[in-house]
């Protein structure tokens, strides 16, 4: 467990049991970069990434684009949850403001991203989140505006 400065409560790093997350982890860009969705509820989302050489910049630091990607994913998902049997459809990013706070290296081994829905309505929502190490060191934070994901047409 680690502490999140978002609301000063512990973030549970225990994976969710929703089998739909396992399906999402096998496809698309998240799969390509190794981003694993661990938890997705009505108002929050948690993901992790095992740091690989391909995530590092020439200075040996995790590339800022990795942090931005992780934040974009979890913030967009934080306000787009659909209960079973509906599909899990991430939101669409309208705006993402990212702040880079600290660096990570391969020594950190794993990083997490978490986000919470902070407001909005039916057509647009707002969320905020952080990327952090297992010991709670915050690496980046972001806020954003998103359109909720839509269910596929039958």
Short mmCIF file of C-alpha atoms in Angstrom, two decimals, residues 8-103:
data_model
loop_
_atom_site.label_atom_id
_atom_site.label_comp_id
_atom_site.label_asym_id
_atom_site.label_seq_id
_atom_site.Cartn_x
_atom_site.Cartn_y
_atom_site.Cartn_z
CA UNK A 8 -4.41 11.58 1.86
CA UNK A 9 -5.94 8.11 1.93
CA UNK A 10 -4.18 4.85 1.18
CA UNK A 11 -4.46 3.57 -2.38
CA UNK A 12 -5.21 -0.13 -2.40
CA UNK A 13 -2.86 -1.79 -4.86
CA UNK A 14 -4.81 -5.06 -4.84
CA UNK A 15 -6.05 -5.89 -8.35
CA UNK A 16 -9.78 -5.87 -9.06
CA UNK A 17 -11.47 -9.18 -9.90
CA UNK A 18 -13.46 -7.81 -12.88
CA UNK A 19 -12.56 -10.17 -15.79
CA UNK A 20 -13.20 -7.35 -18.27
CA UNK A 21 -9.96 -5.68 -17.10
CA UNK A 22 -7.95 -8.76 -18.10
CA UNK A 23 -9.45 -8.53 -21.57
CA UNK A 24 -8.55 -4.83 -21.90
CA UNK A 25 -4.98 -5.60 -20.78
CA UNK A 26 -4.53 -7.96 -23.76
CA UNK A 27 -5.26 -5.44 -26.52
CA UNK A 28 -4.28 -2.07 -27.96
CA UNK A 29 -1.79 0.57 -26.91
CA UNK A 30 -1.92 -0.31 -23.20
CA UNK A 31 -0.80 -3.84 -24.08
CA UNK A 32 1.90 -2.53 -26.43
CA UNK A 33 3.59 -0.47 -23.69
CA UNK A 34 2.90 -2.94 -20.86
CA UNK A 35 0.33 -0.85 -18.97
CA UNK A 36 -1.86 -3.08 -16.76
CA UNK A 37 -5.27 -1.95 -15.55
CA UNK A 38 -5.66 -3.12 -11.96
CA UNK A 39 -8.87 -1.43 -10.81
CA UNK A 40 -11.69 0.52 -12.46
CA UNK A 41 -14.77 1.66 -10.57
CA UNK A 42 -17.45 4.30 -10.99
CA UNK A 43 -15.17 7.08 -9.72
CA UNK A 44 -11.56 5.90 -9.94
CA UNK A 45 -8.98 3.86 -11.79
CA UNK A 46 -5.59 2.26 -10.97
CA UNK A 47 -2.93 0.97 -13.38
CA UNK A 48 0.66 -0.25 -13.11
CA UNK A 49 3.65 -0.51 -15.39
CA UNK A 50 6.77 -2.68 -15.00
CA UNK A 51 9.60 -0.41 -16.13
CA UNK A 52 11.44 -1.78 -19.18
CA UNK A 53 14.45 -0.46 -21.11
CA UNK A 54 12.06 0.71 -23.84
CA UNK A 55 10.44 3.14 -21.35
CA UNK A 56 13.74 4.96 -20.67
CA UNK A 57 15.10 8.07 -22.38
CA UNK A 58 18.81 8.43 -23.28
CA UNK A 59 19.52 9.72 -19.74
CA UNK A 60 18.23 6.45 -18.25
CA UNK A 61 15.06 8.06 -16.85
CA UNK A 62 11.52 6.93 -17.54
CA UNK A 63 10.38 9.09 -20.45
CA UNK A 64 7.85 11.78 -19.56
CA UNK A 65 5.62 10.44 -22.32
CA UNK A 66 5.21 7.24 -20.27
CA UNK A 67 3.92 9.29 -17.33
CA UNK A 68 1.63 11.30 -19.63
CA UNK A 69 0.27 8.12 -21.21
CA UNK A 70 -0.42 6.50 -17.86
CA UNK A 71 -2.20 9.62 -16.63
CA UNK A 72 -4.21 10.00 -19.84
CA UNK A 73 -5.44 6.41 -19.53
CA UNK A 74 -6.44 6.43 -15.85
CA UNK A 75 -7.95 9.93 -15.91
CA UNK A 76 -10.05 9.10 -18.99
CA UNK A 77 -11.24 5.88 -17.37
CA UNK A 78 -12.04 7.38 -13.96
CA UNK A 79 -15.38 8.79 -15.15
CA UNK A 80 -16.33 6.19 -17.77
CA UNK A 81 -17.05 3.00 -15.81
CA UNK A 82 -19.95 0.78 -16.89
CA UNK A 83 -21.12 -2.11 -14.69
CA UNK A 84 -21.33 -5.67 -16.07
CA UNK A 85 -22.54 -6.87 -18.49
CA UNK A 86 -21.76 -3.63 -20.37
CA UNK A 87 -18.38 -3.09 -22.05
CA UNK A 88 -15.66 -1.08 -20.30
CA UNK A 89 -15.19 1.90 -22.61
CA UNK A 90 -12.57 4.55 -21.73
CA UNK A 91 -13.42 8.23 -22.08
CA UNK A 92 -12.06 10.54 -24.76
CA UNK A 93 -9.51 13.17 -23.75
CA UNK A 94 -10.47 16.78 -24.41
CA UNK A 95 -7.71 18.36 -22.31
CA UNK A 96 -4.81 16.99 -20.24
CA UNK A 97 -2.58 19.16 -18.02
CA UNK A 98 0.47 17.28 -16.75
CA UNK A 99 3.07 18.31 -14.17
CA UNK A 100 6.34 16.38 -13.97
CA UNK A 101 7.52 16.25 -10.36
CA UNK A 102 10.25 13.64 -9.98
CA UNK A 103 12.19 11.13 -12.09
#
